[in-house]
Amino acid sequence: MLYAILCYNNEDVVCAWSKEQDDEVMARLAVVTDKLAKQGRLGPVARLLPTTAATTLRKSKDEPLVIDGPFAETKEQFLGFYVVDCASLDDAVNVAKELAEANPGGGSYELRPIGAYFPSREVG
C-alpha cells in the first residue's frame, strides 16, 4: 500500500535555518530516503515553497475565488510530503519515525493511505 507522509512544522522556524543547518537536515533526511529508494519503496518527494508563495482557489456557490496565501492560518504549515510503499500502517509509522529523528525540532507527520496513483500518466 502506498502511504503519503505529510510533513508539518512551523514555517517561520524552518525558514530561519541557516544554509548550513538546512544542508545538515537535508543530509540526514537523505539517509532515510536513500535507504527507501534502494529498497524500491520511495515514490515522489516534494519540499514545498513557503506559504507566502501559495495561492488558494476557494470554491463557493458563485465563481471560484482565487486568493493569495494558504487556505488556513495555522501554527504549523504543510511543508512537504513523501510517498512510500509500506506493508502496513505500522511500517508507515516506522518510516515517519525515521524521518522525525532526522528532522530537528517540533512538527508532525500525518500518514494517509493513497487510493489512486498514476505514475505512468503524463501531465499536461
Short mmCIF file of N, CA and C in Angstrom, two decimals:
data_model
loop_
_atom_site.label_atom_id
_atom_site.label_comp_id
_atom_site.label_asym_id
_atom_site.label_seq_id
_atom_site.Cartn_x
_atom_site.Cartn_y
_atom_site.Cartn_z
N MET A 1 0.85 -1.17 0.00
CA MET A 1 0.00 0.00 0.00
C MET A 1 0.89 1.23 0.00
N LEU A 2 0.54 2.19 -0.83
CA LEU A 2 1.26 3.46 -0.83
C LEU A 2 0.70 4.36 0.26
N TYR A 3 1.60 5.03 0.97
CA TYR A 3 1.22 6.00 2.00
C TYR A 3 1.83 7.35 1.67
N ALA A 4 1.05 8.39 1.85
CA ALA A 4 1.58 9.75 1.82
C ALA A 4 1.95 10.11 3.25
N ILE A 5 3.17 10.55 3.43
CA ILE A 5 3.63 11.02 4.73
C ILE A 5 3.75 12.54 4.60
N LEU A 6 2.77 13.24 5.18
CA LEU A 6 2.68 14.69 5.05
C LEU A 6 3.43 15.34 6.21
N CYS A 7 4.30 16.28 5.89
CA CYS A 7 5.19 16.89 6.88
C CYS A 7 4.70 18.29 7.25
N TYR A 8 4.52 18.51 8.54
CA TYR A 8 4.09 19.80 9.05
C TYR A 8 5.11 20.31 10.06
N ASN A 9 5.35 21.61 10.04
CA ASN A 9 6.23 22.22 11.02
C ASN A 9 5.97 23.73 11.00
N ASN A 10 6.59 24.42 11.93
CA ASN A 10 6.47 25.87 11.98
C ASN A 10 7.37 26.45 10.90
N GLU A 11 6.74 27.00 9.89
CA GLU A 11 7.46 27.52 8.73
C GLU A 11 8.45 28.63 9.11
N ASP A 12 8.09 29.46 10.08
CA ASP A 12 9.00 30.54 10.49
C ASP A 12 10.30 29.99 11.04
N VAL A 13 10.21 28.89 11.78
CA VAL A 13 11.40 28.26 12.34
C VAL A 13 12.25 27.64 11.23
N VAL A 14 11.62 26.85 10.37
CA VAL A 14 12.34 26.16 9.30
C VAL A 14 12.97 27.15 8.33
N CYS A 15 12.26 28.20 7.97
CA CYS A 15 12.78 29.20 7.03
C CYS A 15 13.89 30.05 7.65
N ALA A 16 14.02 30.02 8.96
CA ALA A 16 15.08 30.78 9.64
C ALA A 16 16.39 30.00 9.74
N TRP A 17 16.38 28.72 9.36
CA TRP A 17 17.61 27.94 9.41
C TRP A 17 18.65 28.57 8.50
N SER A 18 19.91 28.51 8.92
CA SER A 18 21.00 28.93 8.04
C SER A 18 21.14 27.90 6.92
N LYS A 19 21.89 28.25 5.88
CA LYS A 19 22.12 27.30 4.80
C LYS A 19 22.79 26.05 5.34
N GLU A 20 23.72 26.22 6.28
CA GLU A 20 24.42 25.08 6.87
C GLU A 20 23.46 24.18 7.64
N GLN A 21 22.56 24.78 8.43
CA GLN A 21 21.58 23.99 9.18
C GLN A 21 20.67 23.23 8.22
N ASP A 22 20.19 23.92 7.18
CA ASP A 22 19.30 23.31 6.21
C ASP A 22 20.02 22.15 5.49
N ASP A 23 21.27 22.37 5.10
CA ASP A 23 22.04 21.32 4.43
C ASP A 23 22.21 20.10 5.34
N GLU A 24 22.43 20.33 6.64
CA GLU A 24 22.58 19.23 7.59
C GLU A 24 21.29 18.42 7.71
N VAL A 25 20.16 19.11 7.79
CA VAL A 25 18.87 18.42 7.89
C VAL A 25 18.61 17.63 6.61
N MET A 26 18.85 18.24 5.47
CA MET A 26 18.60 17.55 4.20
C MET A 26 19.51 16.33 4.06
N ALA A 27 20.75 16.41 4.55
CA ALA A 27 21.66 15.26 4.50
C ALA A 27 21.14 14.13 5.39
N ARG A 28 20.62 14.46 6.56
CA ARG A 28 20.07 13.42 7.45
C ARG A 28 18.82 12.80 6.83
N LEU A 29 17.98 13.61 6.20
CA LEU A 29 16.79 13.08 5.54
C LEU A 29 17.18 12.21 4.34
N ALA A 30 18.26 12.58 3.67
CA ALA A 30 18.71 11.81 2.51
C ALA A 30 19.11 10.39 2.92
N VAL A 31 19.62 10.20 4.12
CA VAL A 31 19.97 8.86 4.60
C VAL A 31 18.71 7.98 4.60
N VAL A 32 17.61 8.54 5.08
CA VAL A 32 16.35 7.79 5.13
C VAL A 32 15.81 7.55 3.72
N THR A 33 15.77 8.60 2.90
CA THR A 33 15.19 8.46 1.56
C THR A 33 16.06 7.56 0.67
N ASP A 34 17.39 7.64 0.82
CA ASP A 34 18.26 6.77 0.03
C ASP A 34 18.01 5.30 0.36
N LYS A 35 17.81 5.00 1.65
CA LYS A 35 17.52 3.62 2.06
C LYS A 35 16.21 3.15 1.43
N LEU A 36 15.18 4.00 1.50
CA LEU A 36 13.88 3.64 0.91
C LEU A 36 13.98 3.47 -0.60
N ALA A 37 14.75 4.34 -1.26
CA ALA A 37 14.92 4.25 -2.71
C ALA A 37 15.61 2.94 -3.09
N LYS A 38 16.66 2.57 -2.35
CA LYS A 38 17.37 1.32 -2.63
C LYS A 38 16.47 0.11 -2.45
N GLN A 39 15.48 0.21 -1.54
CA GLN A 39 14.52 -0.86 -1.32
C GLN A 39 13.39 -0.84 -2.35
N GLY A 40 13.39 0.18 -3.23
CA GLY A 40 12.35 0.31 -4.24
C GLY A 40 11.01 0.74 -3.66
N ARG A 41 11.03 1.41 -2.51
CA ARG A 41 9.80 1.79 -1.82
C ARG A 41 9.48 3.27 -1.89
N LEU A 42 10.37 4.08 -2.45
CA LEU A 42 10.19 5.53 -2.42
C LEU A 42 9.55 6.04 -3.70
N GLY A 43 8.46 6.77 -3.54
CA GLY A 43 7.81 7.44 -4.66
C GLY A 43 8.21 8.91 -4.66
N PRO A 44 7.34 9.76 -5.16
CA PRO A 44 7.65 11.19 -5.22
C PRO A 44 7.88 11.79 -3.83
N VAL A 45 8.78 12.74 -3.78
CA VAL A 45 9.07 13.51 -2.57
C VAL A 45 9.06 14.98 -2.99
N ALA A 46 8.43 15.83 -2.20
CA ALA A 46 8.40 17.25 -2.53
C ALA A 46 8.58 18.10 -1.28
N ARG A 47 9.41 19.11 -1.42
CA ARG A 47 9.55 20.12 -0.38
C ARG A 47 8.89 21.37 -0.94
N LEU A 48 7.85 21.82 -0.29
CA LEU A 48 7.08 22.94 -0.79
C LEU A 48 7.74 24.27 -0.44
N LEU A 49 7.54 25.25 -1.31
CA LEU A 49 7.99 26.61 -1.01
C LEU A 49 7.11 27.18 0.10
N PRO A 50 7.52 28.26 0.74
CA PRO A 50 6.75 28.82 1.86
C PRO A 50 5.31 29.20 1.47
N THR A 51 4.47 29.27 2.48
CA THR A 51 3.06 29.62 2.25
C THR A 51 2.91 31.01 1.64
N THR A 52 3.93 31.86 1.77
CA THR A 52 3.86 33.18 1.13
C THR A 52 3.81 33.06 -0.38
N ALA A 53 4.21 31.91 -0.92
CA ALA A 53 4.16 31.67 -2.36
C ALA A 53 2.86 30.96 -2.77
N ALA A 54 2.00 30.66 -1.80
CA ALA A 54 0.78 29.89 -2.08
C ALA A 54 -0.32 30.76 -2.68
N THR A 55 -1.16 30.11 -3.45
CA THR A 55 -2.40 30.68 -3.98
C THR A 55 -3.49 29.66 -3.71
N THR A 56 -4.65 30.13 -3.28
CA THR A 56 -5.76 29.23 -2.97
C THR A 56 -6.94 29.54 -3.88
N LEU A 57 -7.55 28.50 -4.43
CA LEU A 57 -8.81 28.64 -5.15
C LEU A 57 -9.88 28.14 -4.20
N ARG A 58 -10.73 29.05 -3.76
CA ARG A 58 -11.79 28.71 -2.81
C ARG A 58 -13.10 28.56 -3.58
N LYS A 59 -13.69 27.38 -3.45
CA LYS A 59 -14.96 27.11 -4.13
C LYS A 59 -16.11 27.68 -3.33
N SER A 60 -17.13 28.11 -4.05
CA SER A 60 -18.35 28.59 -3.43
C SER A 60 -19.50 28.36 -4.41
N LYS A 61 -20.67 28.84 -4.06
CA LYS A 61 -21.81 28.69 -4.96
C LYS A 61 -21.64 29.54 -6.21
N ASP A 62 -20.91 30.64 -6.08
CA ASP A 62 -20.64 31.52 -7.22
C ASP A 62 -19.34 31.09 -7.90
N GLU A 63 -18.75 32.00 -8.63
CA GLU A 63 -17.46 31.73 -9.26
C GLU A 63 -16.41 31.41 -8.20
N PRO A 64 -15.50 30.50 -8.48
CA PRO A 64 -14.42 30.24 -7.52
C PRO A 64 -13.61 31.52 -7.28
N LEU A 65 -13.16 31.69 -6.06
CA LEU A 65 -12.39 32.87 -5.67
C LEU A 65 -10.93 32.48 -5.53
N VAL A 66 -10.06 33.20 -6.23
CA VAL A 66 -8.63 32.96 -6.16
C VAL A 66 -8.02 34.00 -5.22
N ILE A 67 -7.33 33.51 -4.18
CA ILE A 67 -6.75 34.41 -3.19
C ILE A 67 -5.28 34.07 -2.97
N ASP A 68 -4.52 35.07 -2.57
CA ASP A 68 -3.12 34.84 -2.22
C ASP A 68 -3.07 34.15 -0.87
N GLY A 69 -2.09 33.27 -0.73
CA GLY A 69 -1.85 32.65 0.56
C GLY A 69 -2.48 31.29 0.71
N PRO A 70 -2.19 30.66 1.84
CA PRO A 70 -2.69 29.31 2.10
C PRO A 70 -4.16 29.33 2.47
N PHE A 71 -4.77 28.15 2.46
CA PHE A 71 -6.18 28.01 2.78
C PHE A 71 -6.49 28.37 4.22
N ALA A 72 -5.61 27.98 5.15
CA ALA A 72 -5.89 28.19 6.57
C ALA A 72 -4.67 28.77 7.27
N GLU A 73 -4.91 29.60 8.25
CA GLU A 73 -3.84 30.11 9.10
C GLU A 73 -3.69 29.15 10.27
N THR A 74 -2.51 28.57 10.43
CA THR A 74 -2.28 27.60 11.49
C THR A 74 -0.90 27.83 12.11
N LYS A 75 -0.66 27.18 13.24
CA LYS A 75 0.66 27.28 13.88
C LYS A 75 1.70 26.48 13.11
N GLU A 76 1.29 25.37 12.51
CA GLU A 76 2.18 24.57 11.69
C GLU A 76 1.69 24.61 10.25
N GLN A 77 2.63 24.57 9.32
CA GLN A 77 2.29 24.61 7.91
C GLN A 77 2.68 23.30 7.25
N PHE A 78 2.00 22.99 6.15
CA PHE A 78 2.29 21.81 5.34
C PHE A 78 3.54 22.14 4.53
N LEU A 79 4.65 21.46 4.81
CA LEU A 79 5.93 21.81 4.20
C LEU A 79 6.37 20.86 3.10
N GLY A 80 5.78 19.68 3.03
CA GLY A 80 6.18 18.74 2.00
C GLY A 80 5.62 17.37 2.27
N PHE A 81 6.01 16.41 1.40
CA PHE A 81 5.48 15.06 1.56
C PHE A 81 6.41 14.03 0.95
N TYR A 82 6.22 12.80 1.38
CA TYR A 82 6.88 11.63 0.84
C TYR A 82 5.79 10.64 0.44
N VAL A 83 6.00 9.91 -0.63
CA VAL A 83 5.14 8.78 -0.96
C VAL A 83 5.99 7.54 -0.80
N VAL A 84 5.52 6.61 0.05
CA VAL A 84 6.32 5.44 0.39
C VAL A 84 5.44 4.19 0.31
N ASP A 85 5.99 3.15 -0.28
CA ASP A 85 5.30 1.86 -0.35
C ASP A 85 5.55 1.13 0.97
N CYS A 86 4.50 0.88 1.72
CA CYS A 86 4.61 0.26 3.05
C CYS A 86 3.70 -0.96 3.13
N ALA A 87 4.17 -1.97 3.85
CA ALA A 87 3.41 -3.20 4.00
C ALA A 87 2.19 -3.01 4.90
N SER A 88 2.27 -2.02 5.80
CA SER A 88 1.19 -1.81 6.76
C SER A 88 1.29 -0.40 7.33
N LEU A 89 0.28 -0.02 8.09
CA LEU A 89 0.33 1.27 8.78
C LEU A 89 1.50 1.30 9.75
N ASP A 90 1.75 0.20 10.44
CA ASP A 90 2.90 0.15 11.36
C ASP A 90 4.20 0.43 10.63
N ASP A 91 4.35 -0.11 9.44
CA ASP A 91 5.53 0.13 8.63
C ASP A 91 5.63 1.61 8.27
N ALA A 92 4.51 2.23 7.89
CA ALA A 92 4.49 3.65 7.56
C ALA A 92 4.84 4.50 8.78
N VAL A 93 4.35 4.12 9.94
CA VAL A 93 4.68 4.83 11.19
C VAL A 93 6.19 4.74 11.45
N ASN A 94 6.78 3.59 11.20
CA ASN A 94 8.22 3.44 11.41
C ASN A 94 9.02 4.34 10.46
N VAL A 95 8.58 4.46 9.21
CA VAL A 95 9.25 5.37 8.28
C VAL A 95 9.12 6.82 8.78
N ALA A 96 7.92 7.19 9.21
CA ALA A 96 7.72 8.55 9.72
C ALA A 96 8.60 8.81 10.95
N LYS A 97 8.78 7.80 11.79
CA LYS A 97 9.66 7.95 12.96
C LYS A 97 11.10 8.21 12.53
N GLU A 98 11.55 7.50 11.49
CA GLU A 98 12.91 7.73 10.98
C GLU A 98 13.05 9.15 10.45
N LEU A 99 12.05 9.62 9.70
CA LEU A 99 12.09 10.99 9.19
C LEU A 99 12.09 11.99 10.34
N ALA A 100 11.29 11.72 11.36
CA ALA A 100 11.22 12.63 12.51
C ALA A 100 12.56 12.69 13.25
N GLU A 101 13.23 11.55 13.37
CA GLU A 101 14.55 11.54 14.02
C GLU A 101 15.56 12.37 13.24
N ALA A 102 15.46 12.35 11.92
CA ALA A 102 16.40 13.09 11.07
C ALA A 102 16.11 14.59 11.07
N ASN A 103 14.91 14.97 11.44
CA ASN A 103 14.47 16.36 11.35
C ASN A 103 14.38 16.96 12.75
N PRO A 104 15.13 18.03 13.03
CA PRO A 104 15.15 18.59 14.38
C PRO A 104 13.87 19.35 14.73
N GLY A 105 13.69 19.58 16.00
CA GLY A 105 12.59 20.43 16.47
C GLY A 105 11.25 19.73 16.48
N GLY A 106 10.21 20.55 16.53
CA GLY A 106 8.84 20.04 16.62
C GLY A 106 8.31 19.62 15.27
N GLY A 107 7.01 19.72 15.15
CA GLY A 107 6.35 19.35 13.91
C GLY A 107 5.59 18.05 14.05
N SER A 108 4.98 17.65 12.96
CA SER A 108 4.22 16.41 12.97
C SER A 108 4.19 15.81 11.58
N TYR A 109 3.87 14.53 11.54
CA TYR A 109 3.77 13.80 10.29
C TYR A 109 2.40 13.15 10.24
N GLU A 110 1.66 13.43 9.19
CA GLU A 110 0.34 12.83 9.00
C GLU A 110 0.49 11.74 7.95
N LEU A 111 -0.01 10.55 8.26
CA LEU A 111 0.10 9.42 7.34
C LEU A 111 -1.27 9.11 6.76
N ARG A 112 -1.31 9.03 5.43
CA ARG A 112 -2.58 8.71 4.77
C ARG A 112 -2.35 7.69 3.67
N PRO A 113 -3.15 6.62 3.67
CA PRO A 113 -3.08 5.68 2.55
C PRO A 113 -3.50 6.40 1.26
N ILE A 114 -2.86 6.02 0.17
CA ILE A 114 -3.18 6.63 -1.12
C ILE A 114 -4.12 5.69 -1.87
N GLY A 115 -5.23 6.23 -2.31
CA GLY A 115 -6.22 5.43 -3.01
C GLY A 115 -5.98 5.30 -4.49
N ALA A 116 -5.29 6.28 -5.10
CA ALA A 116 -5.04 6.23 -6.53
C ALA A 116 -3.71 6.91 -6.81
N TYR A 117 -2.93 6.31 -7.68
CA TYR A 117 -1.63 6.85 -8.04
C TYR A 117 -1.34 6.40 -9.46
N PHE A 118 -1.09 7.34 -10.35
CA PHE A 118 -0.90 7.02 -11.76
C PHE A 118 0.44 7.53 -12.26
N PRO A 119 1.55 6.87 -11.91
CA PRO A 119 2.86 7.39 -12.28
C PRO A 119 3.13 7.38 -13.78
N SER A 120 2.44 6.55 -14.54
CA SER A 120 2.72 6.46 -15.98
C SER A 120 1.94 7.49 -16.80
N ARG A 121 1.01 8.17 -16.19
CA ARG A 121 0.23 9.17 -16.94
C ARG A 121 1.02 10.45 -17.07
N GLU A 122 1.04 11.00 -18.28
CA GLU A 122 1.73 12.26 -18.49
C GLU A 122 0.83 13.41 -18.09
N VAL A 123 1.43 14.44 -17.53
CA VAL A 123 0.70 15.62 -17.10
C VAL A 123 0.81 16.66 -18.21
N GLY A 124 -0.33 17.34 -18.48
CA GLY A 124 -0.32 18.47 -19.40
C GLY A 124 -0.45 18.07 -20.80
#
